[in-house]
Coordinates of C-alpha atoms in Angstrom, one line a residue:
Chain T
X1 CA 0.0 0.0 0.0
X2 CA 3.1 2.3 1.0
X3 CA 4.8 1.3 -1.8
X4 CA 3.3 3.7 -4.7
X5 CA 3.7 7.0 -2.3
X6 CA 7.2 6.1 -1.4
X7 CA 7.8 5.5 -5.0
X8 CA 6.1 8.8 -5.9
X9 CA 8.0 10.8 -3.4
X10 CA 11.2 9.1 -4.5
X11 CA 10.7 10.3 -7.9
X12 CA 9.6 13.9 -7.0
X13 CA 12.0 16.8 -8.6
X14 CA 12.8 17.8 -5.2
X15 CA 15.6 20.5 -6.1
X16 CA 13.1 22.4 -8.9
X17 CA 10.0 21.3 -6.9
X18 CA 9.5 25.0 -6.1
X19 CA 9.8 26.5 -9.9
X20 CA 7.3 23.1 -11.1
X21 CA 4.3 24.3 -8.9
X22 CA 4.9 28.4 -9.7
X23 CA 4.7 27.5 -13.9
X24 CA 2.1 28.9 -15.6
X25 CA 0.3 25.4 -16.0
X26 CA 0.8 24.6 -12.9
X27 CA -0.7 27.5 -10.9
X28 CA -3.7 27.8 -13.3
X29 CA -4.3 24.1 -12.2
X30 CA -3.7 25.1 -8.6
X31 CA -5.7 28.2 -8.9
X32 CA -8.7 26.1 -10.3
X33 CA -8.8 23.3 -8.4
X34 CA -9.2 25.6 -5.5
X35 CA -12.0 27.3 -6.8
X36 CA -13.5 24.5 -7.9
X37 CA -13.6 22.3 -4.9
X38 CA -14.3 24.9 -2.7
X39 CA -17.2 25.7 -4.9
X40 CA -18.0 22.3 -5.1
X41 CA -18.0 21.7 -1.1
X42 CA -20.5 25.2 -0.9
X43 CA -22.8 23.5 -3.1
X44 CA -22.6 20.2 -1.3
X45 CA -23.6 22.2 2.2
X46 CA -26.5 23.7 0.4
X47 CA -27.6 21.0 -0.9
X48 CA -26.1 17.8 1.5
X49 CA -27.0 19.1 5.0
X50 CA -30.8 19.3 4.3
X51 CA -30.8 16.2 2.8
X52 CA -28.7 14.2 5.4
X53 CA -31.1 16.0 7.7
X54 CA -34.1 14.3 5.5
X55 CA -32.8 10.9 6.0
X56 CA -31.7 10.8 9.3
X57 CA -35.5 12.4 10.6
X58 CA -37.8 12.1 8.3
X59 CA -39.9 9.0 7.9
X60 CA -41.4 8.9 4.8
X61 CA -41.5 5.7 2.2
X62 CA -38.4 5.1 0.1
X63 CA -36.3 6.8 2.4
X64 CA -33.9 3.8 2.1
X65 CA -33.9 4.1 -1.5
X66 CA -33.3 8.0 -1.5
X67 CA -30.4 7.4 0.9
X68 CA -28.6 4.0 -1.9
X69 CA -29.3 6.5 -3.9
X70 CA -27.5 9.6 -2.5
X71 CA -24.9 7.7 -1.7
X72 CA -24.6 5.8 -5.3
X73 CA -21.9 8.5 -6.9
X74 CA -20.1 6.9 -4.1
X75 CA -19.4 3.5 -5.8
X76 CA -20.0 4.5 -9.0
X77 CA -17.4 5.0 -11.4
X78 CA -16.8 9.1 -11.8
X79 CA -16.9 8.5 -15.7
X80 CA -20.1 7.0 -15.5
X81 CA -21.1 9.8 -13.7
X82 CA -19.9 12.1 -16.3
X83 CA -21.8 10.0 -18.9
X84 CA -24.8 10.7 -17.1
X85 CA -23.9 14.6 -16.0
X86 CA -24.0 14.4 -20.1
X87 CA -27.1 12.8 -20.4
X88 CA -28.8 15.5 -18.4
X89 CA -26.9 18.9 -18.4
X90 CA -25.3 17.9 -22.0
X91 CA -26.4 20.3 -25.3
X92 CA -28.7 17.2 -26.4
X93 CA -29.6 15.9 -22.7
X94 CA -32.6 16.1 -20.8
X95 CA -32.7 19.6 -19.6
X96 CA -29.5 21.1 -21.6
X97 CA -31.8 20.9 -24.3
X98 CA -33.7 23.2 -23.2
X99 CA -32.2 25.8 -21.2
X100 CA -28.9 25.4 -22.8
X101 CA -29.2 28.8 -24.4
X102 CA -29.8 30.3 -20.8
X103 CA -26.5 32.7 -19.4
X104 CA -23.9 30.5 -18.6
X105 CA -25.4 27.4 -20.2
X106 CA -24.1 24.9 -21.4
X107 CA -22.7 23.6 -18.4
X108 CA -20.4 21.0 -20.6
X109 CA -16.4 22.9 -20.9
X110 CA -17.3 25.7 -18.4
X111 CA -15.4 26.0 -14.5
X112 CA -19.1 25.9 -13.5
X113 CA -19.5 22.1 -14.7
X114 CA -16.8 21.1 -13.2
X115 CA -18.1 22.2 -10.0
X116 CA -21.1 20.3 -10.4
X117 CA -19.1 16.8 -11.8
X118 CA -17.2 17.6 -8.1
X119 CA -20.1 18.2 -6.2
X120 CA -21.9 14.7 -7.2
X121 CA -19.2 13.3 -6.6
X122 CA -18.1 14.0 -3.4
X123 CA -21.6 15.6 -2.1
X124 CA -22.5 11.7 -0.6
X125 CA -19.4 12.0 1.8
X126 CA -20.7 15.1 3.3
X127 CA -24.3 13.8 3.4
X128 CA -23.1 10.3 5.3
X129 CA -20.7 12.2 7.7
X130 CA -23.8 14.4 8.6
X131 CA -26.6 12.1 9.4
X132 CA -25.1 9.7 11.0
X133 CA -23.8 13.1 13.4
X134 CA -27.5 13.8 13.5
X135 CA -29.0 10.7 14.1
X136 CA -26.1 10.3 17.0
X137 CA -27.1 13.2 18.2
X138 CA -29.0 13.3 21.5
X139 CA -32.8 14.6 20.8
X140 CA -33.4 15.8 24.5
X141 CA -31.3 18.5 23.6
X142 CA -33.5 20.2 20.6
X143 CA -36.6 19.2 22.7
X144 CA -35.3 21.1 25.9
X145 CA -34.4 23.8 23.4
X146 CA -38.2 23.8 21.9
X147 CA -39.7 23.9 25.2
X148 CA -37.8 26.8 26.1
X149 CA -40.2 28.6 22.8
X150 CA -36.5 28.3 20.4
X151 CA -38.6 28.5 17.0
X152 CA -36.7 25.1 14.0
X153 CA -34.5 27.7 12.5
X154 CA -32.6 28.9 15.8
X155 CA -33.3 25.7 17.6
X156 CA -30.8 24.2 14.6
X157 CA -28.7 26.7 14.8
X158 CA -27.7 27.4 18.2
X159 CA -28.2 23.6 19.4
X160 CA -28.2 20.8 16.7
X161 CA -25.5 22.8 14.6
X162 CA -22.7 23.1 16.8
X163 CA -23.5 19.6 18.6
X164 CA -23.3 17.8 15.1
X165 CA -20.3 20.6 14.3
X166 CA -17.8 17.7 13.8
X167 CA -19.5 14.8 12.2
X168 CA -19.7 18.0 9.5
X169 CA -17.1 19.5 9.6
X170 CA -15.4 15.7 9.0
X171 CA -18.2 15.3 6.4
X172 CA -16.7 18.4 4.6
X173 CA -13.5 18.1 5.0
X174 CA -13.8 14.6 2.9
X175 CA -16.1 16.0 0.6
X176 CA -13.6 18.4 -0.4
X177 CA -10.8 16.5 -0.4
X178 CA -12.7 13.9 -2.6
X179 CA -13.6 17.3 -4.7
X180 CA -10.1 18.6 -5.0
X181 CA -8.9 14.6 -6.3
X182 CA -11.9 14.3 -9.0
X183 CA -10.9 13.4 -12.2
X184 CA -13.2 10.7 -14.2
X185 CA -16.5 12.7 -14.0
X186 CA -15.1 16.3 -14.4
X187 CA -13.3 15.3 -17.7
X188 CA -16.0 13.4 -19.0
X189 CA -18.0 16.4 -18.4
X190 CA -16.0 19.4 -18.5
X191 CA -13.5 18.6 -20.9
X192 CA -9.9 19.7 -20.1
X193 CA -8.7 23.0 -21.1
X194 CA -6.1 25.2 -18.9
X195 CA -6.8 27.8 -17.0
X196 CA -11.0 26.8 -17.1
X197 CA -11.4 23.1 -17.1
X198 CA -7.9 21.8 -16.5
X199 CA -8.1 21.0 -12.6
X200 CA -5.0 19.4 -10.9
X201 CA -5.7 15.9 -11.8
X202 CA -6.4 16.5 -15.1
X203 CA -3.2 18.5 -15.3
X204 CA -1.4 15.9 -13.7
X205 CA -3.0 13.2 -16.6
X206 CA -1.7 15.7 -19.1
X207 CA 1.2 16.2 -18.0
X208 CA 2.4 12.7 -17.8
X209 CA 2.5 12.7 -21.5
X210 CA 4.7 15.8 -21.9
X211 CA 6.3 17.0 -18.5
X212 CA 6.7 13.8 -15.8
X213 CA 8.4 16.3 -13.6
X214 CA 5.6 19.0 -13.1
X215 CA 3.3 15.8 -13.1
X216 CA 5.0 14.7 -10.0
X217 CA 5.1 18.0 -8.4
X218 CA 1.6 18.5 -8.6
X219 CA 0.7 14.7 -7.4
X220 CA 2.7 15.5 -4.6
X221 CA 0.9 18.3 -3.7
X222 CA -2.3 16.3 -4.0
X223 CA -1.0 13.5 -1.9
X224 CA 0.0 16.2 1.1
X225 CA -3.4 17.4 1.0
X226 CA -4.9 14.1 1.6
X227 CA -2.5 13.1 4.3
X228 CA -3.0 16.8 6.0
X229 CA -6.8 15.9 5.8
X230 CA -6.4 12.1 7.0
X231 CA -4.3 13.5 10.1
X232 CA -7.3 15.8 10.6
X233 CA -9.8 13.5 10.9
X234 CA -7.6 10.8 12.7
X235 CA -9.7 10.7 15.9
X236 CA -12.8 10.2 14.2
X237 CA -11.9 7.6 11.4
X238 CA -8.8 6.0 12.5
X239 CA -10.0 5.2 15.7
X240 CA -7.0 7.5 17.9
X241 CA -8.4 9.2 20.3
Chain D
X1 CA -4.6 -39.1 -23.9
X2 CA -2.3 -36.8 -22.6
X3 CA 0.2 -38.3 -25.2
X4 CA -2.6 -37.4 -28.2
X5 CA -2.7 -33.7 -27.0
X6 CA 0.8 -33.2 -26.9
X7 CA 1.0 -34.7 -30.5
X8 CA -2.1 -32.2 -31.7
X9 CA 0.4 -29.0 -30.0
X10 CA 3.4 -30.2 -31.8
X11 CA 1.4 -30.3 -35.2
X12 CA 0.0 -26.9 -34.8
X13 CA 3.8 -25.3 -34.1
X14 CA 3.6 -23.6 -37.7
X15 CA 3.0 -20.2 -37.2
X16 CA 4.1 -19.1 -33.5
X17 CA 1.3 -19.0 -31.2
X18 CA 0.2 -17.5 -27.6
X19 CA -1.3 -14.4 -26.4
X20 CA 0.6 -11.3 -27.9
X21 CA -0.2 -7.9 -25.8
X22 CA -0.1 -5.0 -28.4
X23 CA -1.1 -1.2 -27.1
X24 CA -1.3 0.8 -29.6
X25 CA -2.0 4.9 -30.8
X26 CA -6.1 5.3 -30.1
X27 CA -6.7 6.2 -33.5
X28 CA -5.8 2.7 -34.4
X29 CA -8.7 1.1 -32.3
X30 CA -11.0 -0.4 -34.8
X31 CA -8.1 -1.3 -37.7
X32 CA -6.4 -3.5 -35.2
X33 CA -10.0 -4.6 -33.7
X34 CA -9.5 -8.2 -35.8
X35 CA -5.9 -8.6 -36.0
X36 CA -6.0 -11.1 -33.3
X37 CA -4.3 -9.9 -29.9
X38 CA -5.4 -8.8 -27.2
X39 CA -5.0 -4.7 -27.0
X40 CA -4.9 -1.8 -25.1
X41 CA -5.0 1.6 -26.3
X42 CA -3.9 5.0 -25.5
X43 CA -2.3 7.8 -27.0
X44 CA 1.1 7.9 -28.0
X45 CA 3.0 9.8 -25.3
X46 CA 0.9 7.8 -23.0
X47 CA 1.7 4.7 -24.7
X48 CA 5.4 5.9 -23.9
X49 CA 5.2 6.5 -20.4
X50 CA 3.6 3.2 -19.8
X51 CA 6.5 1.2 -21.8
X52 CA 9.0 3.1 -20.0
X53 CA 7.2 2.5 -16.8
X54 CA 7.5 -1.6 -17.5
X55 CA 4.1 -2.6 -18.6
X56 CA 4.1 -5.7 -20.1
X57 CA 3.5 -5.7 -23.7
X58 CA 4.8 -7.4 -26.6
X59 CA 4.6 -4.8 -29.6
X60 CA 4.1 -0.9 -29.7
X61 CA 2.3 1.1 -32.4
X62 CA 2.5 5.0 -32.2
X63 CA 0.9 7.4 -34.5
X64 CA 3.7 9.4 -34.9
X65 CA 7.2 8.4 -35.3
X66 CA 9.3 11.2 -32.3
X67 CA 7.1 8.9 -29.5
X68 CA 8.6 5.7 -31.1
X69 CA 12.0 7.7 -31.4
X70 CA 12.1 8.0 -27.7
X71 CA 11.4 4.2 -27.1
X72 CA 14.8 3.6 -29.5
X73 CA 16.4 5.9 -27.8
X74 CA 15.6 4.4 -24.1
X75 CA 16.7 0.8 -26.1
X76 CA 13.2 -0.9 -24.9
X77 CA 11.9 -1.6 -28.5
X78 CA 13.3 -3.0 -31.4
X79 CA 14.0 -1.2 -35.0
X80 CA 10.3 0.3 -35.9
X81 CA 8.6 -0.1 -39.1
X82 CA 6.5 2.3 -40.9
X83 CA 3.2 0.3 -41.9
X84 CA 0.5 3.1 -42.2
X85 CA 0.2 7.3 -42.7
X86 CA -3.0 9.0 -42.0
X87 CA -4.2 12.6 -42.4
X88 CA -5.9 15.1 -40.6
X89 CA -9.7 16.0 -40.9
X90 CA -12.4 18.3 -39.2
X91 CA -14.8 16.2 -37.2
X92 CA -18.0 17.8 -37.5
X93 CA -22.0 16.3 -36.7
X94 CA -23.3 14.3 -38.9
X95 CA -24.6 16.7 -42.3
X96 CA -22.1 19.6 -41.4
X97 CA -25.5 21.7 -40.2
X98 CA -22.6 24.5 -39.1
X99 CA -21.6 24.7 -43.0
X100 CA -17.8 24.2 -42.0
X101 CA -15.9 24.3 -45.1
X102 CA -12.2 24.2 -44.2
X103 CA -10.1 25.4 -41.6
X104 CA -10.6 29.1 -41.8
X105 CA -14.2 28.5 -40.2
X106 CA -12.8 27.2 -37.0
X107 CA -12.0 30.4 -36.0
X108 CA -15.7 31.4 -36.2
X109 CA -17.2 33.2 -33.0
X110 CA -19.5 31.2 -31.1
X111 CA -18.7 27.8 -32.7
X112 CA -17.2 25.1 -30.4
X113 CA -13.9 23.3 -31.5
X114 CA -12.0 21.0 -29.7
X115 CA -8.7 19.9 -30.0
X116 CA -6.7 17.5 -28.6
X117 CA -4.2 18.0 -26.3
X118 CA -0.8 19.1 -28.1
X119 CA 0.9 16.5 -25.5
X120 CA -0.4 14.0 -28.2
X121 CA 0.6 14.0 -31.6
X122 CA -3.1 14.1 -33.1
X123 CA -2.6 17.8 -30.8
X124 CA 0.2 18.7 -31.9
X125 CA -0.7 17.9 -36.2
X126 CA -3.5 20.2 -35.3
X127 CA -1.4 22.8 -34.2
X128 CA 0.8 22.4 -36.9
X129 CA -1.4 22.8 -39.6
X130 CA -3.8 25.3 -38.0
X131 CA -0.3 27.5 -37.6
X132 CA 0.7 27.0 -41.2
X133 CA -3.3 27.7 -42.3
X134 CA -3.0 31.2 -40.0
X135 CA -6.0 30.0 -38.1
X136 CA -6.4 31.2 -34.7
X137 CA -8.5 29.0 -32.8
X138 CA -10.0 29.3 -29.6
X139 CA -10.4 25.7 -28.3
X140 CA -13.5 24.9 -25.6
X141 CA -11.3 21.9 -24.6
X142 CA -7.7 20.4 -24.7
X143 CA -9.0 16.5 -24.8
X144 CA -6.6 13.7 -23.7
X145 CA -6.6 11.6 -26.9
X146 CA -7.8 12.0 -30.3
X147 CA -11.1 9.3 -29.6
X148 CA -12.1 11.8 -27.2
X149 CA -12.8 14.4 -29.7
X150 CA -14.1 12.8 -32.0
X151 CA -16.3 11.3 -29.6
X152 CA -17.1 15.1 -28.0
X153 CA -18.3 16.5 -31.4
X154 CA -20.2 12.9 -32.1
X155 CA -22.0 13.1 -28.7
X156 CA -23.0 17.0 -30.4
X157 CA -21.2 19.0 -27.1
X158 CA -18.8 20.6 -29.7
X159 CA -19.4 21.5 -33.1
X160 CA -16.0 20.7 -34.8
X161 CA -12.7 19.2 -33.7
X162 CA -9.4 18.5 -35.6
X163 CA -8.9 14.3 -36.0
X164 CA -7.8 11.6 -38.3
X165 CA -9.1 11.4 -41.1
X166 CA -10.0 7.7 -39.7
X167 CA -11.6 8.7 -37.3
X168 CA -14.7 9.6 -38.5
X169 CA -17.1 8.4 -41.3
X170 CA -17.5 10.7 -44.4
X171 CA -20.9 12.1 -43.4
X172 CA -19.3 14.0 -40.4
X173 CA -16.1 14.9 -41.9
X174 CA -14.7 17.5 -43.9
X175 CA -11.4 16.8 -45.4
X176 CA -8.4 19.0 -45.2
X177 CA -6.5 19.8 -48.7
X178 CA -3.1 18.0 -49.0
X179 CA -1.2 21.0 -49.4
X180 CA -2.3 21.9 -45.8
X181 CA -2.6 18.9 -44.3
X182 CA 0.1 17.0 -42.6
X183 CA 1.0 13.6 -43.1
X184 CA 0.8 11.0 -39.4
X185 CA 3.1 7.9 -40.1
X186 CA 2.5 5.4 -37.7
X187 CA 5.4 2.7 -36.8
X188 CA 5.0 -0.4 -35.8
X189 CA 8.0 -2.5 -33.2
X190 CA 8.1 -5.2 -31.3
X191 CA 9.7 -4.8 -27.3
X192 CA 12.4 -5.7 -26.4
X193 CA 11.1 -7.5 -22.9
X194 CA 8.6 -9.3 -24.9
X195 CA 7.0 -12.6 -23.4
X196 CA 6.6 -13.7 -26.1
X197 CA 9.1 -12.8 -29.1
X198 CA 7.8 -14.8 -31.5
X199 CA 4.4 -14.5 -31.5
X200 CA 5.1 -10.8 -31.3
X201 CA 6.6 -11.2 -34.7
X202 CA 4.3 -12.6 -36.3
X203 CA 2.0 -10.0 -35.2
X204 CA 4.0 -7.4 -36.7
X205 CA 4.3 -9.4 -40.3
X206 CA 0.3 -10.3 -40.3
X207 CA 0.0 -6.1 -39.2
X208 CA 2.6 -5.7 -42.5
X209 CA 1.2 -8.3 -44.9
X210 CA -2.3 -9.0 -46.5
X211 CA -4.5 -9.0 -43.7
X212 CA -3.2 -6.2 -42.1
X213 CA -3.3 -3.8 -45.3
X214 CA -6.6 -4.2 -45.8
X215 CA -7.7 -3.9 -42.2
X216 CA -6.0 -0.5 -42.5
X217 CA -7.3 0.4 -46.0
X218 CA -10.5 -0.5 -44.9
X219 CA -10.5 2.4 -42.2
X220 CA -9.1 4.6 -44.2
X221 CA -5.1 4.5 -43.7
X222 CA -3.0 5.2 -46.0
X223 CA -0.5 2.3 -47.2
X224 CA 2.9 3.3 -47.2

């Protein structure tokens, strides 16, 4: 398992590390990526936390069904999931057919779809992180809160919010870092061109075939990030206090 | 019983048999498709960085011959041979509704070209000839091999890309004129770590005789 990181960083252009990741490719991929998944992990809140909050309270029929299916992009392969982003958002798909003439539309080759391929992807980690924080939860809390006349809103706010505060804030951390590493769906989707579509794994693809060095620079940046986010979350998914 | 099948594999040791591994240039997915191997595809500088990296195939085919260089270089293949030369074309939808004519109308506002990536050669032909046309084009997307655009302007998200000329049937292609076109060559070689030498020869002469002329032919290769 160690093998391929060791073998990564033995291979990384340590010496010119510094003038790979400042090249004009290089930061544009940076830059992106960084809007991107950040974008990605806002839409993923908006969207995520009232639907984790859906599944873990609401009863309602087909609620197991809605939750396999929120948490499908999970298993699925990201360039299926860019077939399908296609199929829907696509200039002949469902609904790109019809507003594809709208501002900003078509989604397809624009820094906007590739912060929706990010978001589907990496939305069900933030949604699974969530409810099971809100089904953990204890309920006496929000009811003590309701007796005391705290209308939904606040009562989520100043109690359920910063109660389930990790279990999202772990949720979001993965999502993004799940985001940032996306590469099968956004290409599929988004197409690849630098400085709009080209994220950093797509850079890194690209840059295999030309410039091994810079290709090595940037996976090393994307393997930092996911250690710096595992060491984050090590007390609530490696099991260290 | 055992005896009989040993006698049946020592009739059959004519031509040299087992499973020959063969990755080749993506444009040459459906020419190779009934050449017998099993094969993998890619495009060329990937193709490349995965031979130099050790994967285990028996015989390379790149579509342009500075990828194949680099193998010789490195000393992991053997001498190449030329076996086919394509040209480049404008993928467009089926019945050209854009009326694209030629490669001035790439530059058109509001049309959508893509190109591939000039890390692959199919990329860097289209820069080439778009350069020598004077045609500035302003790509929606750099794709990562040539079947990807061919496959984004197919799927209708673009309306035109640069390809091979085999890469697209006559209904949604418009040709490119000789004089600005440029020509691929794609070489064939077998590698030097081979598993299987022989049968990695013979898949190189049946890719250079009959059978493998008119598979290329037939998808609209050139013969050298």
């Amino acid at each position: 398992m160690l093998l391929p990181l060791l073998g990564l960083l033995q291979q990384a252009p340590w010496s010119t590390i510094g003038s790979e990741l400042t090249s004009p490719e290089a930061r544009d991929a940076l830059r992106l990526s960084l809007v991107c998944s950040l974008g990605a992990l806002a839409v993923a809140l908006v969207f995520g936390v009232p639907l984790a909050w859906v599944l873990a309270r609401a009863t309602f029929p087909g609620r197991s069904l809605l939750r396999a299916l929120v948490i499908l992009p999970m298993v699925l392969p990201p360039v299926v999931g860019g077939v399908g982003l296609l199929s829907v958002f696509g200039r002949r798909g469902l609904l790109g057919s019809h507003i594809g003439s709208w501002p900003g539309f078509p989604l397809p080759f624009t820094t906007a779809g590739v912060i929706l391929a990010q978001a589907f992807v990496a939305m069900p980690f933030l949604v699974v992180a969530t409810e099971a924080g809100l089904r953990q939860l204890d309920r006496r809390y929000e009811e003590a809160a309701a007796t005391l006349g705290a209308r939904p809103w606040h009562r989520f706010r100043t109690v359920t919010l910063p109660l389930i505060g990790p279990s999202l804030a772990a949720g979001a951390a993965l999502c993004w870092a799940r985001a940032l590493g996306e590469f099968g769906a956004t290409v599929t989707f988004a197409g690849s061109l630098p400085g709009r579509t080209r994220t950093l794994p797509t850079a890194i693809y690209a840059g295999l075939q030309g410039r091994p060095e810079g290709a090595v620079a940037l996976s090393i940046v994307l393997l930092a990030v996911a250690l710096a986010v595992l060491v984050a979350l090590r007390g609530r998914w490696l099991g260290v206090p | 019983m055992a005896l009989a099948g040993l006698l049946l594999a020592a009739g059959c040791a004519g031509p040299p048999r087992g499973e020959v591994t063969v990755l080749a240039a993506a444009s040459l997915a459906e020419a190779f498709a009934g050449l017998g191997a099993t094969l993998s595809f890619a495009g060329s500088q990937q193709i490349v960085a995965q031979v130099e990296a050790g994967a285990p195939v028996d015989v390379v085919a790149t579509a342009d011959v500075e990828s194949m260089a680099r193998l010789v270089r490195a000393g992991l293949v053997d001498e190449p041979v030329e076996f086919a030369r394509n040209r480049l074309a404008i993928a467009v939808e089926p019945g050209n509704p854009r009326r694209i004519a030629g490669l001035g109308d790439l530059a058109r506002d509001g049309l959508r070209v893509v190109l591939a990536d000039p890390s692959v050669p199919a990329g860097r032909y289209a820069r080439e000839v778009l350069d020598r046309a004077g045609v500035r084009v302003r790509p929606v997307s750099l794709e990562l091999d040539v079947k990807a655009v061919a496959r984004t302007v197919a799927g209708g998200e673009a309306d035109a890309g640069i390809v091979y000329a085999t890469d697209v049937g006559p209904p949604a292609r418009v040709d490119i004129p000789d004089a600005a076109n440029v020509v691929a060559s794609y070489p064939v070689a077998v590698v030097r770590s081979a598993a299987n030498r022989p049968a990695a020869r013979a898949f190189v002469d049946r890719l250079l005789g009959p059978a493998g002329r008119q598979a290329l032919s037939e998808h609209g290769f050139v013969l050298p």
